[in-house]
PDB file of C-alpha atoms and ligand atoms in Angstrom:
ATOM      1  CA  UNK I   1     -21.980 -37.768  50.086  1.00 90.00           C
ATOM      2  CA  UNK I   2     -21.796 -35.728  52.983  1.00 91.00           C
ATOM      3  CA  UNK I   3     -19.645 -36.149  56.873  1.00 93.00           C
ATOM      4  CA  UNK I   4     -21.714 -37.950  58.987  1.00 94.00           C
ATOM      5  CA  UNK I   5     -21.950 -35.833  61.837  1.00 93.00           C
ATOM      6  CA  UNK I   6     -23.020 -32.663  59.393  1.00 90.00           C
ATOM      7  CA  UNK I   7     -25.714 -34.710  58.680  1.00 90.00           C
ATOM      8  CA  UNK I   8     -26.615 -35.336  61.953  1.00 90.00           C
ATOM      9  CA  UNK I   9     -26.274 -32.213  62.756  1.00 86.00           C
ATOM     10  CA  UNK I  10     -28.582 -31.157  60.161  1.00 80.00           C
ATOM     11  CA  UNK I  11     -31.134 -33.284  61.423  1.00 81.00           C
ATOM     12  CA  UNK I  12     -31.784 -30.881  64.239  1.00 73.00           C
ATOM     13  CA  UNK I  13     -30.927 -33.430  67.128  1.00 80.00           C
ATOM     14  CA  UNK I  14     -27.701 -32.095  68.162  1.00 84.00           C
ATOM     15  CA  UNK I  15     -24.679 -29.876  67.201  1.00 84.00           C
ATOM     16  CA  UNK I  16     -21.845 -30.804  65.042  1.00 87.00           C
ATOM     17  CA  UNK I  17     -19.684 -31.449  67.967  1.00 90.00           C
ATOM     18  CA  UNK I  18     -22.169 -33.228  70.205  1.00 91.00           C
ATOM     19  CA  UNK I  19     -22.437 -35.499  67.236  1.00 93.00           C
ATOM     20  CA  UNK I  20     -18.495 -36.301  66.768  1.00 95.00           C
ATOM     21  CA  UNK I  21     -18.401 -36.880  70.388  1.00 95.00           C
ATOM     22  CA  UNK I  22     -21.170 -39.211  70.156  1.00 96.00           C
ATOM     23  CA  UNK I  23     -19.241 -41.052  66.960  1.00 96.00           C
ATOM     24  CA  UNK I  24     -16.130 -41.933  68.946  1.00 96.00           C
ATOM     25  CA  UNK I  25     -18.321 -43.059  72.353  1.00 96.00           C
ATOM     26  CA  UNK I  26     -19.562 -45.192  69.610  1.00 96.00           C
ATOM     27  CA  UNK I  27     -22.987 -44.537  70.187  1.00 96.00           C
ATOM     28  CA  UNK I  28     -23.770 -43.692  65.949  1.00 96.00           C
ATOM     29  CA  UNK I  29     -24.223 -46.635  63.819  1.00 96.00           C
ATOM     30  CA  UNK I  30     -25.172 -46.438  59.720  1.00 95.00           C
ATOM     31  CA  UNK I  31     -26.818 -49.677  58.152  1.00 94.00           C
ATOM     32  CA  UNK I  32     -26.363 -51.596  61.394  1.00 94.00           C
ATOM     33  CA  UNK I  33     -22.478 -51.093  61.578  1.00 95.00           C
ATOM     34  CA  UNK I  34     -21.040 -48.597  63.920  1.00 96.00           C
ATOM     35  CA  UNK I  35     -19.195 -45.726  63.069  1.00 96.00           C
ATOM     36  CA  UNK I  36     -16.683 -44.058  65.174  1.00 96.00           C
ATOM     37  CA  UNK I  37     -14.170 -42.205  62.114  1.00 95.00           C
ATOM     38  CA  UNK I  38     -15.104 -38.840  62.463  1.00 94.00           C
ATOM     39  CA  UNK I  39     -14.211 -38.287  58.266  1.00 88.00           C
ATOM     40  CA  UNK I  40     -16.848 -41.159  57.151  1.00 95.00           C
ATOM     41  CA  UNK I  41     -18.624 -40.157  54.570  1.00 95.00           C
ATOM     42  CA  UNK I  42     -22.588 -40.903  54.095  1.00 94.00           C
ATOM     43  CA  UNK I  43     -25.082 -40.810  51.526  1.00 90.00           C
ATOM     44  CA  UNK I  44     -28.536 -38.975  53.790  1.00 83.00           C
ATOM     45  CA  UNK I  45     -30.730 -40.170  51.309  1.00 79.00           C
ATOM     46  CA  UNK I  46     -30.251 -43.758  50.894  1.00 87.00           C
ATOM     47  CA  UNK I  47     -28.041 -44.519  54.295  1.00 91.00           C
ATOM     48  CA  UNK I  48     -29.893 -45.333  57.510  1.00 91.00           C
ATOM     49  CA  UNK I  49     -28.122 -43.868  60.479  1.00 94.00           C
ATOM     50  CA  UNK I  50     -29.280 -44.414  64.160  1.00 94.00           C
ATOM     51  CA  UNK I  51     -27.988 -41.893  66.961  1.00 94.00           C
ATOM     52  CA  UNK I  52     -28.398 -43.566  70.345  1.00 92.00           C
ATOM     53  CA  UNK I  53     -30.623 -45.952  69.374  1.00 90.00           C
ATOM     54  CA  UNK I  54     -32.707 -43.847  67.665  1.00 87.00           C
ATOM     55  CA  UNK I  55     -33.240 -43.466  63.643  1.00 88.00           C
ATOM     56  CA  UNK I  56     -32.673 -39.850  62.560  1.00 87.00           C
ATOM     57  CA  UNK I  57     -34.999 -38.471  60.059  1.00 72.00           C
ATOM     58  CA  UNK I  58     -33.959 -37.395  56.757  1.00 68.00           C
ATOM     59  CA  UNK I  59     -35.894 -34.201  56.422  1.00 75.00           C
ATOM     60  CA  UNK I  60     -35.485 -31.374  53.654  1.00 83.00           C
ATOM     61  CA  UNK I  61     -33.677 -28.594  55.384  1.00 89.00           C
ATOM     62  CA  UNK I  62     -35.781 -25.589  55.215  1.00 95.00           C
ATOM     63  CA  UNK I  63     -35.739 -22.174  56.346  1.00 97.00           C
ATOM     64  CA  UNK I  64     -38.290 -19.896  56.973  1.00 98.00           C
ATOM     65  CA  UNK I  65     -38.015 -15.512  57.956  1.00 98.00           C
ATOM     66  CA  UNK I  66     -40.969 -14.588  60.536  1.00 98.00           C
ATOM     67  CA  UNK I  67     -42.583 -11.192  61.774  1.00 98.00           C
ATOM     68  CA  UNK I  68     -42.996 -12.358  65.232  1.00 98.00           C
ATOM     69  CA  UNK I  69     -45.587 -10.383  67.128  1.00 98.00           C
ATOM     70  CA  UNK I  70     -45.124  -9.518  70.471  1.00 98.00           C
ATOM     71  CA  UNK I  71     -46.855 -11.388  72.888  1.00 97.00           C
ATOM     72  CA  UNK I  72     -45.714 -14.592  71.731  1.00 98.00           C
ATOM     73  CA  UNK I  73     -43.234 -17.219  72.823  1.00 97.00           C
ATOM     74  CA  UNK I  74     -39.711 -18.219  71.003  1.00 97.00           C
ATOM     75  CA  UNK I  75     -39.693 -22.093  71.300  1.00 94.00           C
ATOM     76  CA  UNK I  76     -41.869 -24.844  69.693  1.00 93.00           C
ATOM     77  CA  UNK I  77     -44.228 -25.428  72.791  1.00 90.00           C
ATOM     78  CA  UNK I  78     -45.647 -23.938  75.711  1.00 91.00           C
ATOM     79  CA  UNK I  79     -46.770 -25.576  78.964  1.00 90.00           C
ATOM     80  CA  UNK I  80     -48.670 -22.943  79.644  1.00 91.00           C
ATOM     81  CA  UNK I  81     -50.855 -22.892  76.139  1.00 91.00           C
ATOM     82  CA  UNK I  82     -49.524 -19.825  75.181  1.00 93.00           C
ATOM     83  CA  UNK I  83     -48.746 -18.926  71.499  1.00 97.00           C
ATOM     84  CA  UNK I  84     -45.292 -20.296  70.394  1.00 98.00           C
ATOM     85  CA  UNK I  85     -43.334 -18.833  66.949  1.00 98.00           C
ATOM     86  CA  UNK I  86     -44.008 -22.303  64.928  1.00 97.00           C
ATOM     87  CA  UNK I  87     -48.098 -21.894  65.375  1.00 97.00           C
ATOM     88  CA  UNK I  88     -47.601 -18.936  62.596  1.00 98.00           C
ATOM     89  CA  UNK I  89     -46.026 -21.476  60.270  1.00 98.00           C
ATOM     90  CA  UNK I  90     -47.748 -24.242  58.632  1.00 97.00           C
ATOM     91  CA  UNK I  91     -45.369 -26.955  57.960  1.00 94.00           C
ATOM     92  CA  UNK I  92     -45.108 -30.708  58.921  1.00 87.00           C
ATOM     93  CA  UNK I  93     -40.640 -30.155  59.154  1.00 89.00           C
ATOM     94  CA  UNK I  94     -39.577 -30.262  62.773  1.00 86.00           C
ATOM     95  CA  UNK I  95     -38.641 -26.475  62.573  1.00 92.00           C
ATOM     96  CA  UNK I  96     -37.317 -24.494  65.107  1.00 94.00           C
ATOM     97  CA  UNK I  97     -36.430 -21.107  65.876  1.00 97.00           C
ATOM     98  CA  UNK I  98     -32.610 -19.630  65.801  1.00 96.00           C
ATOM     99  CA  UNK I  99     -32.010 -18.208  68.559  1.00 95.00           C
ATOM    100  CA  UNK I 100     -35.182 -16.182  70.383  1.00 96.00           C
ATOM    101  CA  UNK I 101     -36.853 -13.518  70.533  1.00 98.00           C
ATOM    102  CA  UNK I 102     -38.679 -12.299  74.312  1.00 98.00           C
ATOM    103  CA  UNK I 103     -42.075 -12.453  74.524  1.00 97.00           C
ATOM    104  CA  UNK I 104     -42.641  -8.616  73.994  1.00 98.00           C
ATOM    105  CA  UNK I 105     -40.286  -8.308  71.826  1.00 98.00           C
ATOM    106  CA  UNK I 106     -41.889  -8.544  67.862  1.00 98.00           C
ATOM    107  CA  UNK I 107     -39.894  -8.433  64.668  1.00 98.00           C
ATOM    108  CA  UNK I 108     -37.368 -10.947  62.551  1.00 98.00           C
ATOM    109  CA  UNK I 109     -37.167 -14.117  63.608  1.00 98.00           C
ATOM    110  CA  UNK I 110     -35.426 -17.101  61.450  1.00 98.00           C
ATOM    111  CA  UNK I 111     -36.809 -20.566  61.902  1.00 98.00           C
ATOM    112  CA  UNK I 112     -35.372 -24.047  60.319  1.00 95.00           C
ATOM    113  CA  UNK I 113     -34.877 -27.646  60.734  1.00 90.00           C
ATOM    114  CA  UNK I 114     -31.084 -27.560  59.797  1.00 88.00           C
ATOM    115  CA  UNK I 115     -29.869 -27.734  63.544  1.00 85.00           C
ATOM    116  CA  UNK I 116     -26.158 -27.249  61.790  1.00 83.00           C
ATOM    117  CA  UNK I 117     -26.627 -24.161  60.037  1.00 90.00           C
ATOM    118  CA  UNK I 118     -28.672 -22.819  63.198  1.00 92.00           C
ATOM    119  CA  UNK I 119     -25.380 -23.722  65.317  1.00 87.00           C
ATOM    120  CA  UNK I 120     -23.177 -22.112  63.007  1.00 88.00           C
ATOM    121  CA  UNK I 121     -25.182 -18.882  62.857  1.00 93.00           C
ATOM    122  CA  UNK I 122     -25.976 -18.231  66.757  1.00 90.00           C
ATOM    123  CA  UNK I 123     -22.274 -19.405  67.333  1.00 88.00           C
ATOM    124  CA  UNK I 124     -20.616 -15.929  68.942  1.00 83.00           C
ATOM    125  CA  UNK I 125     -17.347 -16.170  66.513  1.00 87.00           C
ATOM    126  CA  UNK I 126     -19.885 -15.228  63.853  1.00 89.00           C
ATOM    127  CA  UNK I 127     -20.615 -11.792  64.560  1.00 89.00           C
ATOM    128  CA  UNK I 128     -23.761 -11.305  62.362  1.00 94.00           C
ATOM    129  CA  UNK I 129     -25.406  -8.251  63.217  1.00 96.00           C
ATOM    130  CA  UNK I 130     -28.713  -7.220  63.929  1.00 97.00           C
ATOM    131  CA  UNK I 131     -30.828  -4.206  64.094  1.00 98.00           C
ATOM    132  CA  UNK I 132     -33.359  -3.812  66.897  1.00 98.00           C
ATOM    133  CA  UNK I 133     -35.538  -0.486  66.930  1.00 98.00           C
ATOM    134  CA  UNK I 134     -35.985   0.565  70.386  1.00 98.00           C
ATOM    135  CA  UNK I 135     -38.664   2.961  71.996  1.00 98.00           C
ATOM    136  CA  UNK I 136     -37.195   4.248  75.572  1.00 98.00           C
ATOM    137  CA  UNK I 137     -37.613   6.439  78.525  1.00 98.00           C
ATOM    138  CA  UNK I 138     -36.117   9.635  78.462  1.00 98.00           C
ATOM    139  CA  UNK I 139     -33.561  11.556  76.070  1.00 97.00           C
ATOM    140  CA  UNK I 140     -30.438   9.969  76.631  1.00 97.00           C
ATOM    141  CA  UNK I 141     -27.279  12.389  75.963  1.00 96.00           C
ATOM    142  CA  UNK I 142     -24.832  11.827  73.472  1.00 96.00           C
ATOM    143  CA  UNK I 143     -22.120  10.579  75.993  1.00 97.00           C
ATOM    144  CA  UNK I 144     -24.788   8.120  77.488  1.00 97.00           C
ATOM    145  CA  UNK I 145     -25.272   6.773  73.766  1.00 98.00           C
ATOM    146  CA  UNK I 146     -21.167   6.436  73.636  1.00 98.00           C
ATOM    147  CA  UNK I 147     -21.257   4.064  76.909  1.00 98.00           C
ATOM    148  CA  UNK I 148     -23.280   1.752  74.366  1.00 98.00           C
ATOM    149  CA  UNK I 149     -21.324   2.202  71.436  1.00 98.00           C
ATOM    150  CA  UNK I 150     -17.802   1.316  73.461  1.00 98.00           C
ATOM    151  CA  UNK I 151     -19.365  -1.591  75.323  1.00 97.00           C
ATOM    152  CA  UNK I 152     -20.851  -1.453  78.233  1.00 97.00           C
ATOM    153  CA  UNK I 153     -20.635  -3.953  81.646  1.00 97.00           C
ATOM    154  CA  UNK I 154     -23.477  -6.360  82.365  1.00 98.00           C
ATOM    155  CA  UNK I 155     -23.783  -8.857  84.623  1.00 97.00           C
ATOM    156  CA  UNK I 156     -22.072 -11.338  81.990  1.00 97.00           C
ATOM    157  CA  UNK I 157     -19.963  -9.385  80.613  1.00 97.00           C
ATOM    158  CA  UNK I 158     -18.764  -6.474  78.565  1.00 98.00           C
ATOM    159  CA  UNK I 159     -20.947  -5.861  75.231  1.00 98.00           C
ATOM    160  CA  UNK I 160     -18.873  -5.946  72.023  1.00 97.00           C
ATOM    161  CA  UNK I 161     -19.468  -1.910  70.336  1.00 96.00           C
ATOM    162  CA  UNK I 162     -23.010  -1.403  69.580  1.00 98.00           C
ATOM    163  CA  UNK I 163     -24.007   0.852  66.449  1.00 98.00           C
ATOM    164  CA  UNK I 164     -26.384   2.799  67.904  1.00 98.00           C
ATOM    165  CA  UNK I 165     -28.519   6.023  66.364  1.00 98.00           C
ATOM    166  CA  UNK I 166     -31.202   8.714  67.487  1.00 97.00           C
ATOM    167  CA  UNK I 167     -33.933   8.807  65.460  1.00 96.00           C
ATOM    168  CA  UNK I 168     -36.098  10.379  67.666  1.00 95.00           C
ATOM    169  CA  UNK I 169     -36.252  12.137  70.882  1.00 94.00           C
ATOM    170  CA  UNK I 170     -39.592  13.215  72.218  1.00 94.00           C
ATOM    171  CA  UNK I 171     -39.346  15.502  74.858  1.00 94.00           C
ATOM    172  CA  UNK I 172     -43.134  15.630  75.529  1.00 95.00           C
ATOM    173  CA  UNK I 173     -43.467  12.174  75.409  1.00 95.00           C
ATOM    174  CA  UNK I 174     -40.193  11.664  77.265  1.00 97.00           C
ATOM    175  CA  UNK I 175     -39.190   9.061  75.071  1.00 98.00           C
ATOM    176  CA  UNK I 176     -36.864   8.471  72.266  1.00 98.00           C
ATOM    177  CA  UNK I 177     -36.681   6.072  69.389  1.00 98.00           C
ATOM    178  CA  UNK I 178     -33.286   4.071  68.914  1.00 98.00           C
ATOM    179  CA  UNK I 179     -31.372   2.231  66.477  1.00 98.00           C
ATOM    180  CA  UNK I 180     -29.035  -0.408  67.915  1.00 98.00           C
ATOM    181  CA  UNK I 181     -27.212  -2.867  65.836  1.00 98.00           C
ATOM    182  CA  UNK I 182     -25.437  -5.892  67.844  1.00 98.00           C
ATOM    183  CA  UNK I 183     -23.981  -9.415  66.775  1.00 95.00           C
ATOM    184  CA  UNK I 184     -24.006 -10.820  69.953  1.00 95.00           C
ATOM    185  CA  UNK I 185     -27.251 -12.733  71.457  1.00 92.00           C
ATOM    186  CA  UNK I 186     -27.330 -12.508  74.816  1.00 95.00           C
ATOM    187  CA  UNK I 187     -30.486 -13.072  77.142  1.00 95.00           C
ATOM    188  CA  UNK I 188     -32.573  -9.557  76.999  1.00 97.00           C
ATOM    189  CA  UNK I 189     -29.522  -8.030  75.657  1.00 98.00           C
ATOM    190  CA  UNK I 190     -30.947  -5.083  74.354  1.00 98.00           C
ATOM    191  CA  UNK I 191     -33.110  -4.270  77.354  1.00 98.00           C
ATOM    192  CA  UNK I 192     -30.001  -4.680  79.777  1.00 98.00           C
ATOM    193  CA  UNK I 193     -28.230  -2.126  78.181  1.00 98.00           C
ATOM    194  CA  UNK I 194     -30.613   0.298  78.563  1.00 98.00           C
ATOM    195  CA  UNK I 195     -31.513  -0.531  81.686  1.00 98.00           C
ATOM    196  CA  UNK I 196     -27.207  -0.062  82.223  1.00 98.00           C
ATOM    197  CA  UNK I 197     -28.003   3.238  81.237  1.00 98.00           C
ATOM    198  CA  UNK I 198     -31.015   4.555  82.860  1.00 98.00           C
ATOM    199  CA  UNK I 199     -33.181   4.273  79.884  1.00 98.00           C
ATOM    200  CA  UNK I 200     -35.414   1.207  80.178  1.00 98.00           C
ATOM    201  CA  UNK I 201     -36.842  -0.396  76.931  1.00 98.00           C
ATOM    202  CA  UNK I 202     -40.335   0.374  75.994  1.00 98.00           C
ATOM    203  CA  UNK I 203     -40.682  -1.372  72.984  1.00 98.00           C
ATOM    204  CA  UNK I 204     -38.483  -3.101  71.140  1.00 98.00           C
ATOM    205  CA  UNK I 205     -38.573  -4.874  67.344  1.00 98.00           C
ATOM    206  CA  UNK I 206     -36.080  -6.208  65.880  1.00 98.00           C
ATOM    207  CA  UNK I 207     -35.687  -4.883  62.285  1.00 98.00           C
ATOM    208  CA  UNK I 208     -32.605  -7.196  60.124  1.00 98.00           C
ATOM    209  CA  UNK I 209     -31.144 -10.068  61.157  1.00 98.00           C
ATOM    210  CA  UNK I 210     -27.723  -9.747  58.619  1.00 96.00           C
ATOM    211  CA  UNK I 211     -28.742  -8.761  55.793  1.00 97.00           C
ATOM    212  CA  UNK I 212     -32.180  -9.859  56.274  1.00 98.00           C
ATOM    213  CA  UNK I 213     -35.361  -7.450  57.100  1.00 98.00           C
ATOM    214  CA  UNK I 214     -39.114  -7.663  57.180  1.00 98.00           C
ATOM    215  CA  UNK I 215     -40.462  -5.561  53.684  1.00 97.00           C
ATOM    216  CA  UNK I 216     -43.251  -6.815  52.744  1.00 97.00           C
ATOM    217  CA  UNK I 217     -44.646  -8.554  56.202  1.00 98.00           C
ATOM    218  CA  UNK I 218     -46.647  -7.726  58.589  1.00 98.00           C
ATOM    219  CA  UNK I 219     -46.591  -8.997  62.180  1.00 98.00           C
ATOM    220  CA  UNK I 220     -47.542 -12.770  62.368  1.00 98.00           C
ATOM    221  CA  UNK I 221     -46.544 -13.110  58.521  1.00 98.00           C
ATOM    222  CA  UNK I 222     -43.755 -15.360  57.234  1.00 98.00           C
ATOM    223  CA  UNK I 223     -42.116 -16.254  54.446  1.00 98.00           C
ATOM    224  CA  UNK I 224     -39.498 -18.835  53.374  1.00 98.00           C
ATOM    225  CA  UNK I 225     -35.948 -17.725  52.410  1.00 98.00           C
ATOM    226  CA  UNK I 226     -34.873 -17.710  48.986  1.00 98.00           C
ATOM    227  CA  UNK I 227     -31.531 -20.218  48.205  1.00 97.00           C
ATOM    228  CA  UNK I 228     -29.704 -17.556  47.363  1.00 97.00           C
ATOM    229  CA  UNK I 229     -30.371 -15.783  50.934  1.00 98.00           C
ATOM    230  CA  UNK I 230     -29.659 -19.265  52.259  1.00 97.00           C
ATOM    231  CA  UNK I 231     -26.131 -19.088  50.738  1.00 96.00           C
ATOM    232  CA  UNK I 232     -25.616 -15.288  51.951  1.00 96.00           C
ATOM    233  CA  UNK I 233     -26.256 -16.440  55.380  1.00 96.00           C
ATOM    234  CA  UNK I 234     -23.504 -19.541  55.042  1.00 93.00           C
ATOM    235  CA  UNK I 235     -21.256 -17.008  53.972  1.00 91.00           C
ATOM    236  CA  UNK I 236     -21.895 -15.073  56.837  1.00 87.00           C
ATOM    237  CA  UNK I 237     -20.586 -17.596  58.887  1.00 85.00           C
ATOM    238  CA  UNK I 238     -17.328 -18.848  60.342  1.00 73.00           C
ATOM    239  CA  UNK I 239     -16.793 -22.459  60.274  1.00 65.00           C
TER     240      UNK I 239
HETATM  241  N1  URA J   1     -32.505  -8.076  73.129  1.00 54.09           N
HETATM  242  C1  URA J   1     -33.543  -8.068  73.987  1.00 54.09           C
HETATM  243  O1  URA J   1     -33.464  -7.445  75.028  1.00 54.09           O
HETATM  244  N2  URA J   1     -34.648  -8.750  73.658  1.00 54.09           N
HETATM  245  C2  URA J   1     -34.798  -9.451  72.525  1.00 54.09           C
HETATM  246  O2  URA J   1     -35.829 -10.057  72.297  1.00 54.09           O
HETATM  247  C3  URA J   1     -33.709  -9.444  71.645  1.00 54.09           C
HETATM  248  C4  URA J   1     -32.581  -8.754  71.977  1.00 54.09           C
END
């Protein structure tokens, strides 16, 4: 037996919150009777619950680690027809990616249909980190590379410290290769910081997500996490 609103949750339709505010406007009812105690326990397999008039479905949660490749979008459809993440994963579970890539961005991308756990790990409290690999313009100087690692002002906000590291400068090239590990997911994060600096993005991959990373794929390849991974990520996150 599980709370009801984790298991609607789970079912990808809404967050855990959405779903307890939806219990007490009364709008949740399981085997006909509505439900509006936010500790009710329910049984996913056997009870029927409807969510605004609509019966949730009682799918498997699974989770899935993809090598996105650039030129591809991070959502489950396109109006324009272009590529989305899901088309590299064949699977009839409503999945969905955590979180997003850009376009020209490649590298790890998670995808489930457990809209709870997805909530839980994008939420900003926690702070799982993740390692891009960044080709940009110039050399930047070591006191440049501090502005990152302090925090830096966007638009939005400060950054939280970055971990950041020179692998590579290339002064014929005029280009350097740099690691930058974050644990917050802003829009074009990444690329705004080095734009804050004068060193525009080239490429960029993203390498781990946690303690995740990509051995053994290759761009457009996926594979589904292990349960013990599964429970690594949990841990990883505040509740
Ligand atoms: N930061 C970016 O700028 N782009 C991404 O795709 C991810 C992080």
């Amino acid at each position: 037996m599980e709370r009801l609103q984790k298991v609607i949750a789970q079912s990808g339709i809404t967050s855990r919150r959405k779903a307890e505010q939806l219990m007490e406007e009364g709008k949740v009812f399981v085997n006909g009777k509505k439900v509006t105690e936010l500790g009710t326990k329910v049984d996913s397999n056997k009870d029927e619950i409807v969510v605004n008039g609509i019966p949730i479905d009682k799918e498997e949660p699974v989770y899935f680690l993809l090598y996105k490749p650039t030129g591809v979008i991070s959502s489950v459809n396109d109006d324009r027809g272009r590529k989305v993440v899901t088309d590299f994963i064949p699977t009839d579970k409503r999945i969905f990616p955590i979180g997003r890539l850009d376009y020209d961005t490649s590298g790890l991308l998670l995808l489930t249909n457990d809209g709870d756990f997805a909530n839980k790990l994008m939420h900003p409290k926690s702070k799982v980190y993740k390692t891009y690999i960044a080709k940009v313009e110039g050399m930047p100087l070591r006191e440049t590379i501090k502005k990152l690692e302090k925090g830096i002002q966007l638009e939005d906000g400060k950054t939280a410290p970055a971990k950041v590291k020179v692998s590579r400068s290339d002064k014929s090239k005029n280009s350097s290769i740099i690691e930058i590990s974050i644990h917050e997911g802003r829009n074009r994060q990444v690329r705004r910081m080095f734009d804050a600096i004068g060193h525009p993005v080239i490429k960029l991959k993203r390498e781990t997500y946690g303690f995740l990373g990509l051995k053994g794929l290759n761009a457009g390849e996926f594979r589904e996490l292990k349960p013990h991974e599964v429970k690594q990520l949990r841990e990883l996150v505040v509740t």
